[in-house]
Tab-separated table of C-alpha atoms and ligand atoms in Angstrom:
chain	number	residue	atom	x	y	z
S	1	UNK	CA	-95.091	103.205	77.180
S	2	UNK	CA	-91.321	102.611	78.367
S	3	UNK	CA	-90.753	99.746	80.486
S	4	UNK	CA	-87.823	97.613	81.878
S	5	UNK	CA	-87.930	94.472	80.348
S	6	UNK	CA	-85.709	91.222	80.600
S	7	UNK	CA	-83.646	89.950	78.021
S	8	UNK	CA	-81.625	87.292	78.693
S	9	UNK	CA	-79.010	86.535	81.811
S	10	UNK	CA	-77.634	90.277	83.100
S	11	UNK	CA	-79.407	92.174	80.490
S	12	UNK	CA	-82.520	94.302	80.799
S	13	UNK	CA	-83.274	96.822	78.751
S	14	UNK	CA	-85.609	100.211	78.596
S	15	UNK	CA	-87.696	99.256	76.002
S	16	UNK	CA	-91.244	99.794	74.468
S	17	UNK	CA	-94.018	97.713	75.379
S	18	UNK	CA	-97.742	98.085	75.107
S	19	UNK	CA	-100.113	100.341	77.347
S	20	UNK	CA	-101.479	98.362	79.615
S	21	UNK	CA	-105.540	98.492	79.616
S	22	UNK	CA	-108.561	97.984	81.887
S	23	UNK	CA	-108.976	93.957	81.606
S	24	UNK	CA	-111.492	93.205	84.479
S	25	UNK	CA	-114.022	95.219	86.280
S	26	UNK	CA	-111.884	95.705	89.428
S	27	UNK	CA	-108.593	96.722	87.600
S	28	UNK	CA	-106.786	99.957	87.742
S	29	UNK	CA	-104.278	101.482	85.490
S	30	UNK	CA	-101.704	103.566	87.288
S	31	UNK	CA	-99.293	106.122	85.969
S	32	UNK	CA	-95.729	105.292	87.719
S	33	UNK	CA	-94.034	107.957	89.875
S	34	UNK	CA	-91.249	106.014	91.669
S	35	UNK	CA	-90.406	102.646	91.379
S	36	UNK	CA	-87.715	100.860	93.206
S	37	UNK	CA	-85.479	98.235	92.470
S	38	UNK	CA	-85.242	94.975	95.244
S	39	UNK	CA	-82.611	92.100	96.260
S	40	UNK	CA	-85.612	90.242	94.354
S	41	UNK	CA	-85.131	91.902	90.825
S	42	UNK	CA	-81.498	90.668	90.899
S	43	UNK	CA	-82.343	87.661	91.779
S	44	UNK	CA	-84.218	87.539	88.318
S	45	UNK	CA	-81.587	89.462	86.609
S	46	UNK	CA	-79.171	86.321	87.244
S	47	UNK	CA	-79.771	82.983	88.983
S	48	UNK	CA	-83.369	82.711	88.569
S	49	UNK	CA	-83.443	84.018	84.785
S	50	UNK	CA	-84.086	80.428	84.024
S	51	UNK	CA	-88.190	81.494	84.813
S	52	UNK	CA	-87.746	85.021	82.631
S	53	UNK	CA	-89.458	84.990	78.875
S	54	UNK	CA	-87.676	87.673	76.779
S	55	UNK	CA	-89.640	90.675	77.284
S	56	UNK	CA	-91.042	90.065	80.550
S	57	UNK	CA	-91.582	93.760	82.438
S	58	UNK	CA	-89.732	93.669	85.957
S	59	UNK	CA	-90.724	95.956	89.458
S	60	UNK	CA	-92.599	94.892	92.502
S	61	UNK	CA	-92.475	98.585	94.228
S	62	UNK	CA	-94.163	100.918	92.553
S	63	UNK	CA	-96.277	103.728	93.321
S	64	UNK	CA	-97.746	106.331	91.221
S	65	UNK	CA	-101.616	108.270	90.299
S	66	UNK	CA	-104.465	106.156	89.333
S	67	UNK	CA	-105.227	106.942	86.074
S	68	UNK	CA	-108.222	104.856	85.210
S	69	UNK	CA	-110.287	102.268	86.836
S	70	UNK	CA	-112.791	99.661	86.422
S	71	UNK	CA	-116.239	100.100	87.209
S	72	UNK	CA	-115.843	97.188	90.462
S	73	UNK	CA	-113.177	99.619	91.588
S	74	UNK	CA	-114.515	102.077	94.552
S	75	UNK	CA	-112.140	103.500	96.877
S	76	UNK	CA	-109.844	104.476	94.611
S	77	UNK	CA	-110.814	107.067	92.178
S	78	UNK	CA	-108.502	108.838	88.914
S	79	UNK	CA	-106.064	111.278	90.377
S	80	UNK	CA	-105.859	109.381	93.749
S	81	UNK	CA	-102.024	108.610	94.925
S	82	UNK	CA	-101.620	105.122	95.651
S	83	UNK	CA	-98.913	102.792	96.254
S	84	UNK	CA	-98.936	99.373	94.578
S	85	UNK	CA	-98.626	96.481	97.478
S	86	UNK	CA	-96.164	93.691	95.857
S	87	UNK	CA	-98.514	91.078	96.477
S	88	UNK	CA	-101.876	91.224	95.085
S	89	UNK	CA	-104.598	90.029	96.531
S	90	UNK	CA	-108.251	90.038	96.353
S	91	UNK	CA	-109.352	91.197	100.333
S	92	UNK	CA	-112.687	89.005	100.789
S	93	UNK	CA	-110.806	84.982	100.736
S	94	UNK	CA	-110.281	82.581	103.320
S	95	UNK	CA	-106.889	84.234	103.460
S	96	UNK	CA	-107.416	87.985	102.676
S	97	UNK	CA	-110.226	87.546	105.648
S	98	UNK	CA	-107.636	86.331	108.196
S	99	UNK	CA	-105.017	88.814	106.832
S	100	UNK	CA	-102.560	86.308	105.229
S	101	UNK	CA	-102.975	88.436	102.050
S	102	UNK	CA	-99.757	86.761	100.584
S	103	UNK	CA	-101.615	83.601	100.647
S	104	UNK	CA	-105.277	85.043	98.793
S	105	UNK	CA	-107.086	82.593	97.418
S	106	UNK	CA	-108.501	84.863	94.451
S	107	UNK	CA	-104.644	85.198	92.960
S	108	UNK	CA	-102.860	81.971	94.070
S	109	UNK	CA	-100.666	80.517	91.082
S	110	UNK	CA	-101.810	76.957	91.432
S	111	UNK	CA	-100.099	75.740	88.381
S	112	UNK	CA	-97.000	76.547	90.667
S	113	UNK	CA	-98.705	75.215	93.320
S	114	UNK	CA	-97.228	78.469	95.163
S	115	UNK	CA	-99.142	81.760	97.269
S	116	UNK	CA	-100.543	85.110	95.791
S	117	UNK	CA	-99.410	86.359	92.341
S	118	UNK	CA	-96.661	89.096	92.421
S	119	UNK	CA	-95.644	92.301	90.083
S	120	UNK	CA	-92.744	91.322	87.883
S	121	UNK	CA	-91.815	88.374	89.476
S	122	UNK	CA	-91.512	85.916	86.627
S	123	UNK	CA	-93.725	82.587	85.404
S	124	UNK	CA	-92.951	82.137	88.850
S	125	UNK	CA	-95.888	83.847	90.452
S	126	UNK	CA	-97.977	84.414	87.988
S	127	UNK	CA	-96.515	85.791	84.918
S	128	UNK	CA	-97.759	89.383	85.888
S	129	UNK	CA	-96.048	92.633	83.943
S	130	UNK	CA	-93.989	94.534	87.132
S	131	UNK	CA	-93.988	98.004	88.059
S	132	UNK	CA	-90.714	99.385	86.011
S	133	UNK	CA	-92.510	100.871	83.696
S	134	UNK	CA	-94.216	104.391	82.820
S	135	UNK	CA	-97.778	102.393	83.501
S	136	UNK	CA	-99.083	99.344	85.589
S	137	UNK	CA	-101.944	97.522	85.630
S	138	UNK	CA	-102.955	96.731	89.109
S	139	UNK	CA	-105.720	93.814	89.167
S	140	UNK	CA	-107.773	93.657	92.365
S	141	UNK	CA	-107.139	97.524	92.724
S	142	UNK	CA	-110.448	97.638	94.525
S	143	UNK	CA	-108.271	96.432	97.622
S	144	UNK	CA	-104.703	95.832	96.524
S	145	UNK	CA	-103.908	99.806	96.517
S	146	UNK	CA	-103.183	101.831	98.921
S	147	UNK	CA	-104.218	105.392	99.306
S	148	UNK	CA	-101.789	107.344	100.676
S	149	UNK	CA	-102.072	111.434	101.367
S	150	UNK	CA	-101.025	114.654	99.414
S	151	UNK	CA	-97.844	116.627	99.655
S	152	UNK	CA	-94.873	114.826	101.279
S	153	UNK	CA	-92.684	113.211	98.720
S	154	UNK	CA	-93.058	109.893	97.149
S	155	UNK	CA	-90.108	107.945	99.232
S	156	UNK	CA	-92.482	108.893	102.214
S	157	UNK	CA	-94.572	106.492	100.719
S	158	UNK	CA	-92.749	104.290	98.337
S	159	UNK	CA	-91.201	101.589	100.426
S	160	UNK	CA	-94.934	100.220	101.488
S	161	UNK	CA	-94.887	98.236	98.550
S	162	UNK	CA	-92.443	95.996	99.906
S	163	UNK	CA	-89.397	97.016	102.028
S	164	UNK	CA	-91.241	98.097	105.383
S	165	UNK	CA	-94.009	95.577	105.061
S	166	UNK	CA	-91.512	93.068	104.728
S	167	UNK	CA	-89.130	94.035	107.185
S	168	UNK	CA	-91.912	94.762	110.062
S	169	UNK	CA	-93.477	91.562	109.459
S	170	UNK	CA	-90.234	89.876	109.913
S	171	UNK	CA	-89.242	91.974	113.201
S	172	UNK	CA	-93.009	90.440	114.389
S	173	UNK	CA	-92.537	87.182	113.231
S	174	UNK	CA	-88.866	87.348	115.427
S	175	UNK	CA	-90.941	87.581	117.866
S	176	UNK	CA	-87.556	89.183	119.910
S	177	UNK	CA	-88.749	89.531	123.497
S	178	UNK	CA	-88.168	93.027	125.378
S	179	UNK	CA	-84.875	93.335	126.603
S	180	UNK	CA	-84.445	90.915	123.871
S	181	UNK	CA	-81.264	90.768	120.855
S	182	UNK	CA	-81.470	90.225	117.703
S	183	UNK	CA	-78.878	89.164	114.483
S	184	UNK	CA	-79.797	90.159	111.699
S	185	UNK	CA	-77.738	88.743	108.568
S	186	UNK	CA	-77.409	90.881	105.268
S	187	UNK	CA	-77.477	94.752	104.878
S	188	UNK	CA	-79.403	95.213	101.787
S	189	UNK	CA	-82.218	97.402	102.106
S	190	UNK	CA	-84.273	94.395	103.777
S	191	UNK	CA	-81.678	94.585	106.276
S	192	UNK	CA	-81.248	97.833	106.811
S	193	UNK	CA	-84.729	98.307	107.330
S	194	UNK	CA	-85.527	95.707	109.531
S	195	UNK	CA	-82.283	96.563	111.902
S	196	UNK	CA	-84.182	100.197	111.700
S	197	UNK	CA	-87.486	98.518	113.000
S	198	UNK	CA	-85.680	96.404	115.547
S	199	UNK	CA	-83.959	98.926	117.104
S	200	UNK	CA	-87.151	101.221	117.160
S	201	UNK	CA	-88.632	98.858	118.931
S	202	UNK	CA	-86.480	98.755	121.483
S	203	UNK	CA	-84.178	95.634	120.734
S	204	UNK	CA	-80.630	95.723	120.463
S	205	UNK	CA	-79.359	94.706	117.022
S	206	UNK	CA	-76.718	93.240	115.579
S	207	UNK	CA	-76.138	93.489	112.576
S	208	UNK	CA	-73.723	91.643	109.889
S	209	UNK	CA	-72.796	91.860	106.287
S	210	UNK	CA	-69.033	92.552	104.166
S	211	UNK	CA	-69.841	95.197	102.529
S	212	UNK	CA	-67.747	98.373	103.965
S	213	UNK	CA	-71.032	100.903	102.870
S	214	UNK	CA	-73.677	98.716	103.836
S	215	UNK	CA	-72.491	98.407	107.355
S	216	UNK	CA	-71.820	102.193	107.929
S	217	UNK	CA	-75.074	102.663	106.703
S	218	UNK	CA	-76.115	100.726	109.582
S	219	UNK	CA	-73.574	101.689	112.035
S	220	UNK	CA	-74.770	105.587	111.527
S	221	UNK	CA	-78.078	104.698	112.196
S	222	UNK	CA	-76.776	103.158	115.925
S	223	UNK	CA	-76.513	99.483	115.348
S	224	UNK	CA	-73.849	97.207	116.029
S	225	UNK	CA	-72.261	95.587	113.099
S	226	UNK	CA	-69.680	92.978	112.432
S	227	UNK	CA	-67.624	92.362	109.179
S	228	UNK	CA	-68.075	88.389	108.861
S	229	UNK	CA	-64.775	88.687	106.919
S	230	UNK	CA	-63.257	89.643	110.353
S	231	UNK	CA	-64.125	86.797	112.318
S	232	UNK	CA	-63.778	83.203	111.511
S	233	UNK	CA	-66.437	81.873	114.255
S	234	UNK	CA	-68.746	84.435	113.422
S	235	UNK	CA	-71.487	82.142	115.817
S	236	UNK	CA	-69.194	81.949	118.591
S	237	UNK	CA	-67.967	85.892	118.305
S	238	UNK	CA	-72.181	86.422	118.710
S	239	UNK	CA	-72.606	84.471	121.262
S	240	UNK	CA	-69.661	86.277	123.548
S	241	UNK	CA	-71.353	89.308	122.706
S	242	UNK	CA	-74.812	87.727	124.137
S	243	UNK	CA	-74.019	86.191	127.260
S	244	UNK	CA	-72.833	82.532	125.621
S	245	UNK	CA	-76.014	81.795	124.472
S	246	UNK	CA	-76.797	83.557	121.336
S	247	UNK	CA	-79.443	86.023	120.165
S	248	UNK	CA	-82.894	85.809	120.769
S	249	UNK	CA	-83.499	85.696	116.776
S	250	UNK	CA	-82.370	86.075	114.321
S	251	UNK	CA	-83.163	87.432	110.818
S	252	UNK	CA	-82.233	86.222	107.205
S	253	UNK	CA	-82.051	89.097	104.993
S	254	UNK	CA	-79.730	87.696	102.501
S	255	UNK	CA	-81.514	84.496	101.171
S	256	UNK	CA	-80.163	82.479	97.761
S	257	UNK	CA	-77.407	84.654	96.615
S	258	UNK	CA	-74.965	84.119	100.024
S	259	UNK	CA	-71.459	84.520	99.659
S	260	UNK	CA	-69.030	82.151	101.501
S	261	UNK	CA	-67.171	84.006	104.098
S	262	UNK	CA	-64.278	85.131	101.718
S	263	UNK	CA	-67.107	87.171	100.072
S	264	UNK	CA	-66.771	84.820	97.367
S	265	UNK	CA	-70.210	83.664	96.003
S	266	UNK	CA	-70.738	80.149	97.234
S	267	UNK	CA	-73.779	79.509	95.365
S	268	UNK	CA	-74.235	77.330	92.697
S	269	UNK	CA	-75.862	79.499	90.146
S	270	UNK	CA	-78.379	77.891	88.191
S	271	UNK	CA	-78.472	80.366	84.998
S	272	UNK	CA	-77.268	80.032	81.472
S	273	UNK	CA	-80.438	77.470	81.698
S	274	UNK	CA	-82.351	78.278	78.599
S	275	UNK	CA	-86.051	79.912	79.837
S	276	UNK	CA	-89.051	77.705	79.166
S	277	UNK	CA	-90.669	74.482	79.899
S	278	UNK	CA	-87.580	72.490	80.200
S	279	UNK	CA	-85.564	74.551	82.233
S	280	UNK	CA	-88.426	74.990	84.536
S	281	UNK	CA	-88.542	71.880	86.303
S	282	UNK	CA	-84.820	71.184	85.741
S	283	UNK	CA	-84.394	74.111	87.995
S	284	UNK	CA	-86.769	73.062	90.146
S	285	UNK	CA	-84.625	70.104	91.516
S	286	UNK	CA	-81.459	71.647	91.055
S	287	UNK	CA	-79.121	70.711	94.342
S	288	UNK	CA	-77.859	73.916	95.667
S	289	UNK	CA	-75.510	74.765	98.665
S	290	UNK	CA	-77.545	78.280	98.972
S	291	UNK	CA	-78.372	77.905	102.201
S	292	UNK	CA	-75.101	79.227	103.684
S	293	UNK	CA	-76.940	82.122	105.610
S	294	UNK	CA	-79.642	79.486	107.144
S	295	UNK	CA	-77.538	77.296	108.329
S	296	UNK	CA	-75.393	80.194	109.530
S	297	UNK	CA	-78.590	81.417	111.396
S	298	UNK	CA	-78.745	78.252	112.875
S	299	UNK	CA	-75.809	77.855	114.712
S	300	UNK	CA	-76.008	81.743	115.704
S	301	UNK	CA	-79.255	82.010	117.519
S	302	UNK	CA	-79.655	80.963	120.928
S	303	UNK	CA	-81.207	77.221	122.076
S	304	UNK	CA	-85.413	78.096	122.166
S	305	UNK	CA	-84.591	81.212	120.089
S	306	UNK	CA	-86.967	82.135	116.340
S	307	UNK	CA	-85.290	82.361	113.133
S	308	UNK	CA	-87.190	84.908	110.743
S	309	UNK	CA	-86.664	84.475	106.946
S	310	UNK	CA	-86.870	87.323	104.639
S	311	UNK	CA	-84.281	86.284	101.859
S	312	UNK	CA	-85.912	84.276	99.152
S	313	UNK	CA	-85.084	80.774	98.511
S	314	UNK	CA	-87.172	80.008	95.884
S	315	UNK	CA	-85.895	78.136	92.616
S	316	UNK	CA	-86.573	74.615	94.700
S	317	UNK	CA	-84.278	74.433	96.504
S	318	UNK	CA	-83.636	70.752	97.306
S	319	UNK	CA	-80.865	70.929	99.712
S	320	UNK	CA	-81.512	68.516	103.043
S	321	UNK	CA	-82.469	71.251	105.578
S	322	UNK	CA	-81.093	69.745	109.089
S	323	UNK	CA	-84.147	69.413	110.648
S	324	UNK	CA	-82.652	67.380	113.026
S	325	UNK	CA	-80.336	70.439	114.218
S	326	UNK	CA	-83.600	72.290	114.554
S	327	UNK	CA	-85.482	70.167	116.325
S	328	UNK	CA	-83.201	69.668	119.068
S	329	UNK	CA	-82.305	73.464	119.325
S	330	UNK	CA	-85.780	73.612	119.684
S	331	UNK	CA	-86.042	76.833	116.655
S	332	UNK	CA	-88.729	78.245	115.523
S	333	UNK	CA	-88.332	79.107	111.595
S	334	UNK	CA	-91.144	81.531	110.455
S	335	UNK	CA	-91.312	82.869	106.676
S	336	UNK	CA	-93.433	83.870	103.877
S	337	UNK	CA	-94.052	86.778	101.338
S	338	UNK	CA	-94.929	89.838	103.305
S	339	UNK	CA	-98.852	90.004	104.608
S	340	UNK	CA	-98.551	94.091	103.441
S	341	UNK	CA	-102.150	95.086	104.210
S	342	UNK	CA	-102.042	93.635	107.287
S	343	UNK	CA	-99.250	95.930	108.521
S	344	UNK	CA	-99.852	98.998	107.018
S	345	UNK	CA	-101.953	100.557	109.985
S	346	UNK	CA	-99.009	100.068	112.356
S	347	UNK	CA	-96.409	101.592	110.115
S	348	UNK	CA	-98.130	104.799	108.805
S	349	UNK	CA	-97.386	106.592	111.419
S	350	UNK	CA	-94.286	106.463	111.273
S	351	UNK	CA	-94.404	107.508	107.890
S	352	UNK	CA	-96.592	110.423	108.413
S	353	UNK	CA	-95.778	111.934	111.849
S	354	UNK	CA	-93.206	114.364	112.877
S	355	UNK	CA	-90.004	113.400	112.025
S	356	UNK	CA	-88.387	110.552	109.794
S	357	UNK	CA	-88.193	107.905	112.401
S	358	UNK	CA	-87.368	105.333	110.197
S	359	UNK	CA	-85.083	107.466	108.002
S	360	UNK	CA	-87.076	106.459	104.844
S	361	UNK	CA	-86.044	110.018	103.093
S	362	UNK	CA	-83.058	109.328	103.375
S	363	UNK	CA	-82.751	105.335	102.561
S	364	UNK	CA	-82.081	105.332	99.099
S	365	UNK	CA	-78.403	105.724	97.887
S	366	UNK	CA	-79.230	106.397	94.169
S	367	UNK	CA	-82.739	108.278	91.888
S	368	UNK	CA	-82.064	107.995	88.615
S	369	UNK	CA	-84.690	108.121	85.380
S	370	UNK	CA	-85.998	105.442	84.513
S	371	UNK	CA	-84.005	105.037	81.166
S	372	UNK	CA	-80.677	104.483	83.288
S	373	UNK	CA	-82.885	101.314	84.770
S	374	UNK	CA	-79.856	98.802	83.006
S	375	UNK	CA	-77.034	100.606	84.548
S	376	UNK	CA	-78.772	100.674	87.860
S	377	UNK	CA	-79.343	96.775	87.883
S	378	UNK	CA	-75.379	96.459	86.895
S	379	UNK	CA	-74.602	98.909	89.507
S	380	UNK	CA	-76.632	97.122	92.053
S	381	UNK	CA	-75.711	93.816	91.012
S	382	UNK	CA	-71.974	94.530	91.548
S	383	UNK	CA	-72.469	96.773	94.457
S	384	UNK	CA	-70.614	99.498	92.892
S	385	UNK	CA	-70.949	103.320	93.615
S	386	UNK	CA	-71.937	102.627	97.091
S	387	UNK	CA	-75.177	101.042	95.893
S	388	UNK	CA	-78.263	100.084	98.150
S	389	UNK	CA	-81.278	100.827	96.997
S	390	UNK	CA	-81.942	102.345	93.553
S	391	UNK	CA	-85.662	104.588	92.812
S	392	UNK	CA	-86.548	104.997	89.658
S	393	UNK	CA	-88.178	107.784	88.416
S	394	UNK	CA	-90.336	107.058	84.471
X	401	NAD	N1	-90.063	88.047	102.298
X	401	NAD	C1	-90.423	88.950	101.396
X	401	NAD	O1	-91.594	89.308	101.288
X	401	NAD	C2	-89.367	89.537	100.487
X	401	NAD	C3	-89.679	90.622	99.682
X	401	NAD	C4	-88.678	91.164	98.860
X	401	NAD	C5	-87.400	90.631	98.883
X	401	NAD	N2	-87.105	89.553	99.655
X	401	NAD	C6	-85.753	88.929	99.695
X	401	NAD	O2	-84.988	89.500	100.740
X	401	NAD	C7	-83.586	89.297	100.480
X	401	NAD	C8	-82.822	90.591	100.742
X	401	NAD	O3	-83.282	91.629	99.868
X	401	NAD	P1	-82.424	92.965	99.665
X	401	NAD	O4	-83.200	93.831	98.734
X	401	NAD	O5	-81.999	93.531	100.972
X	401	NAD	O6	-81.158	92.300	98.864
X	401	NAD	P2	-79.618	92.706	98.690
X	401	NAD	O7	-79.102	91.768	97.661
X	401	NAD	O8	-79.473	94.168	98.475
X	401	NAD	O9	-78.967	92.378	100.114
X	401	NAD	C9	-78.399	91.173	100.494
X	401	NAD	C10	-77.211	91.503	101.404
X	401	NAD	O10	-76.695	90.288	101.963
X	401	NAD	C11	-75.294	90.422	102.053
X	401	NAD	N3	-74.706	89.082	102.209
X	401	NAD	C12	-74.446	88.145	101.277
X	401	NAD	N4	-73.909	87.041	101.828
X	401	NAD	C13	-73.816	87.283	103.148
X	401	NAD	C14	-73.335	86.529	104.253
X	401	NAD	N5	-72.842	85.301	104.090
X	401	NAD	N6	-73.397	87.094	105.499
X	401	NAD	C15	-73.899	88.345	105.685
X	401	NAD	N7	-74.367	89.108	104.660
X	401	NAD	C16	-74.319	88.580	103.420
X	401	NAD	C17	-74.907	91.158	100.791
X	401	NAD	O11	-73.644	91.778	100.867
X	401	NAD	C18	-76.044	92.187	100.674
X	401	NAD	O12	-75.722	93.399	101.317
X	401	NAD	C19	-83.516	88.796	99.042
X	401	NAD	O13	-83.351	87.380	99.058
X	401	NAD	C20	-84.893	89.142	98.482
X	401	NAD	O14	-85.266	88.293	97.432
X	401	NAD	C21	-88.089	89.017	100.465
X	402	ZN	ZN1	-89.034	93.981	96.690
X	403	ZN	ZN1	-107.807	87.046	98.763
């Protein structure tokens, strides 16, 4: 089959790797019909390359047609169309049962000492081939699918492998009260989305990135956006806007790859590292100053306010969180991969009902084949051609 595999800092490639095969009795092989590309992927595309083996297949959103399935495998069936949740998981753990599915039990990678194994997201968690790629095997398939109906197109359906899991459970998790505001930092598609979700809800959002695109994207969907090149107290400008005290919550959708406020990147990337044992824990206790967004977070939401994480830190980041600085504002931070079963019952129907509610028909910027999977990443990477979200199509 074709697949997008890693080779090195900046470069993947379209390349041929095996067909992937029925391993264990509740596996399922599924043939790819659209497969996104996330803030994740370029996260492993550049600074966290150091955990990438040459080869490696990349994609955490897929969906597609099961094609084959193991005999432990019941309610999915050949032919049915599925999308591929980003974090596997096994349904009957400790953790499955009390629907922290990101946290299962069956599929932690405990040599990481870290939660559920995930698609294509490096030695990291678990080492297991992503969803770029003509085929996928999905382990656990008996319960880490889901079944989603005939006839409307696939970016109905595609963005419940990660985006609008993600972005709802973050919305929850900022817990923004009704009447309530919200900030949310970072206009990626995590942004985006969760601005959408906010704002459906009822909350007013604010929300702020540089990019010119990414915040007209926003502002034509009715929410309020600031430039943080504009405004050198960014904090203080939010909290005039929300009666001196700040937001409610607010929500990091921009994670390890922050740029200072010149739009310069501020973080110290950690790539060039060769991949492997050694650079492993090396990276691992590599100082950073990546938290630029947190601690921006911080000082923007209000005293008693909750501070919702999306953006990834991961790489070990060792930097001296100022817990202190918490404490006394009294902040609640909340985070973790997305729990996706849990929330797919409250976001169907939005999917599926009159309408596009959410806009997901219209949320990606670019389709291409799956062959043009490098120039995508390069496009992405360098936000170029108005860039937000990329689908693949093998
Ligand atoms: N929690 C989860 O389950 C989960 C799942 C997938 C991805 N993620 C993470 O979510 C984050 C966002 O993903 P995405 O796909 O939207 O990524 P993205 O890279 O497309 O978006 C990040 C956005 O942040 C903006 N930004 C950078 N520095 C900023 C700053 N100082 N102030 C304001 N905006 C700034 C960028 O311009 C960009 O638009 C990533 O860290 C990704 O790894 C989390
Ligand atoms: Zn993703
Ligand atoms: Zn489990």
């Amino acid at each position: 089959m074709k697949a997008l595999t890693w080779h090195g800092k900046r470069d993947v490639r379209v390349d041929n790797a095996p067909d992937p095969i029925i391993q264990e009795p509740n596996d399922a092989i599924v043939r790819v019909t659209t497969t996104a590309i996330c803030g994740f992927d370029l996260h492993l595309y550049d600074v966290l390359g150091a955990f990438m083996g040459e080869g490696d297949i990349l994609g955490h959103e897929p969906m597609g047609i099961v094609e084959e399935v193991g005999e432990d495998v019941i309610h999915v069936k050949p032919g049915d169309r599925v999308v591929v949740p980003f974090t596997i998981c096994c349904g009957h753990c400790w953790m499955c049962e009390r629907d922290l599915q990101s946290q299962c039990e069956t599929m932690q990678v405990r040599e990481q000492g870290l939660g559920t194994a995930l698609f294509g997201f490096s030695k990291l968690y678990g080492g297991v081939p992503g969803g770029q790629a003509e085929y996928l095997r999905v382990p656990q398939a008996h319960y880490s699918t889901i079944k989603v109906p005939e006839g409307p197109p696939d970016e109905r359906f595609v963005y419940l492998s990660d985006v609008l899991p993600t972005t709802w459970q973050a919305v929850e998790y900022a817990g923004i009260p009704e009447g309530g505001s919200v900030v949310v930092f970072g206009l990626g598609p995590m942004g985006q989305m969760s601005s959408r979700i906010a704002l459906q809800k009822g909350r007013r959002v604010i929300a702020v990135d540089f990019v010119p695109e990414r915040l007209e994207k926003a502002r034509s969907f009715g929410i309020e956006v600031l430039d943080e090149q504009d405004h050198e107290d960014l904090p203080g400008v939010i909290r005039e806007m929300t009666d001196g005290r700040g937001p409610d919550s607010v929500i990091d959708a921009v994670g390890m790859e922050a740029h200072g406020p010149s739009g310069g990147m501020i973080s110290q990337t950690v790539t060039g590292l060769p991949s492997g044992r050694v650079a492993m824990p090396a990276m691992k206790h590599t100082k950073t100053d990546r938290l630029n967004v947190l601690y921006r977070a911080i000082d923007t939401v209000r005293r008693g306010g909750i501070i919702s994480l999306i953006g990834h830190y991961d790489g070990g980041i060792s930097d001296p969180i100022p817990m202190l600085k918490l404490f006394d504002r009294q902040v609640q931070l909340r985070m973790g991969q997305a729990n996706v079963k849990h929330w797919v019952d409250n976001i169907m129907p939005l999917l599926t009902g009159d309408g596009d509610p959410l806009g997901v028909e219209t949320f990606a910027t670019h389709r291409l084949p799956l062959d043009e999977a490098s120039y995508a990443y390069e496009m992405l990477q360098k936000k170029q051609d108005g860039a937000i979200k990329v689908l693949l199509k093998p």
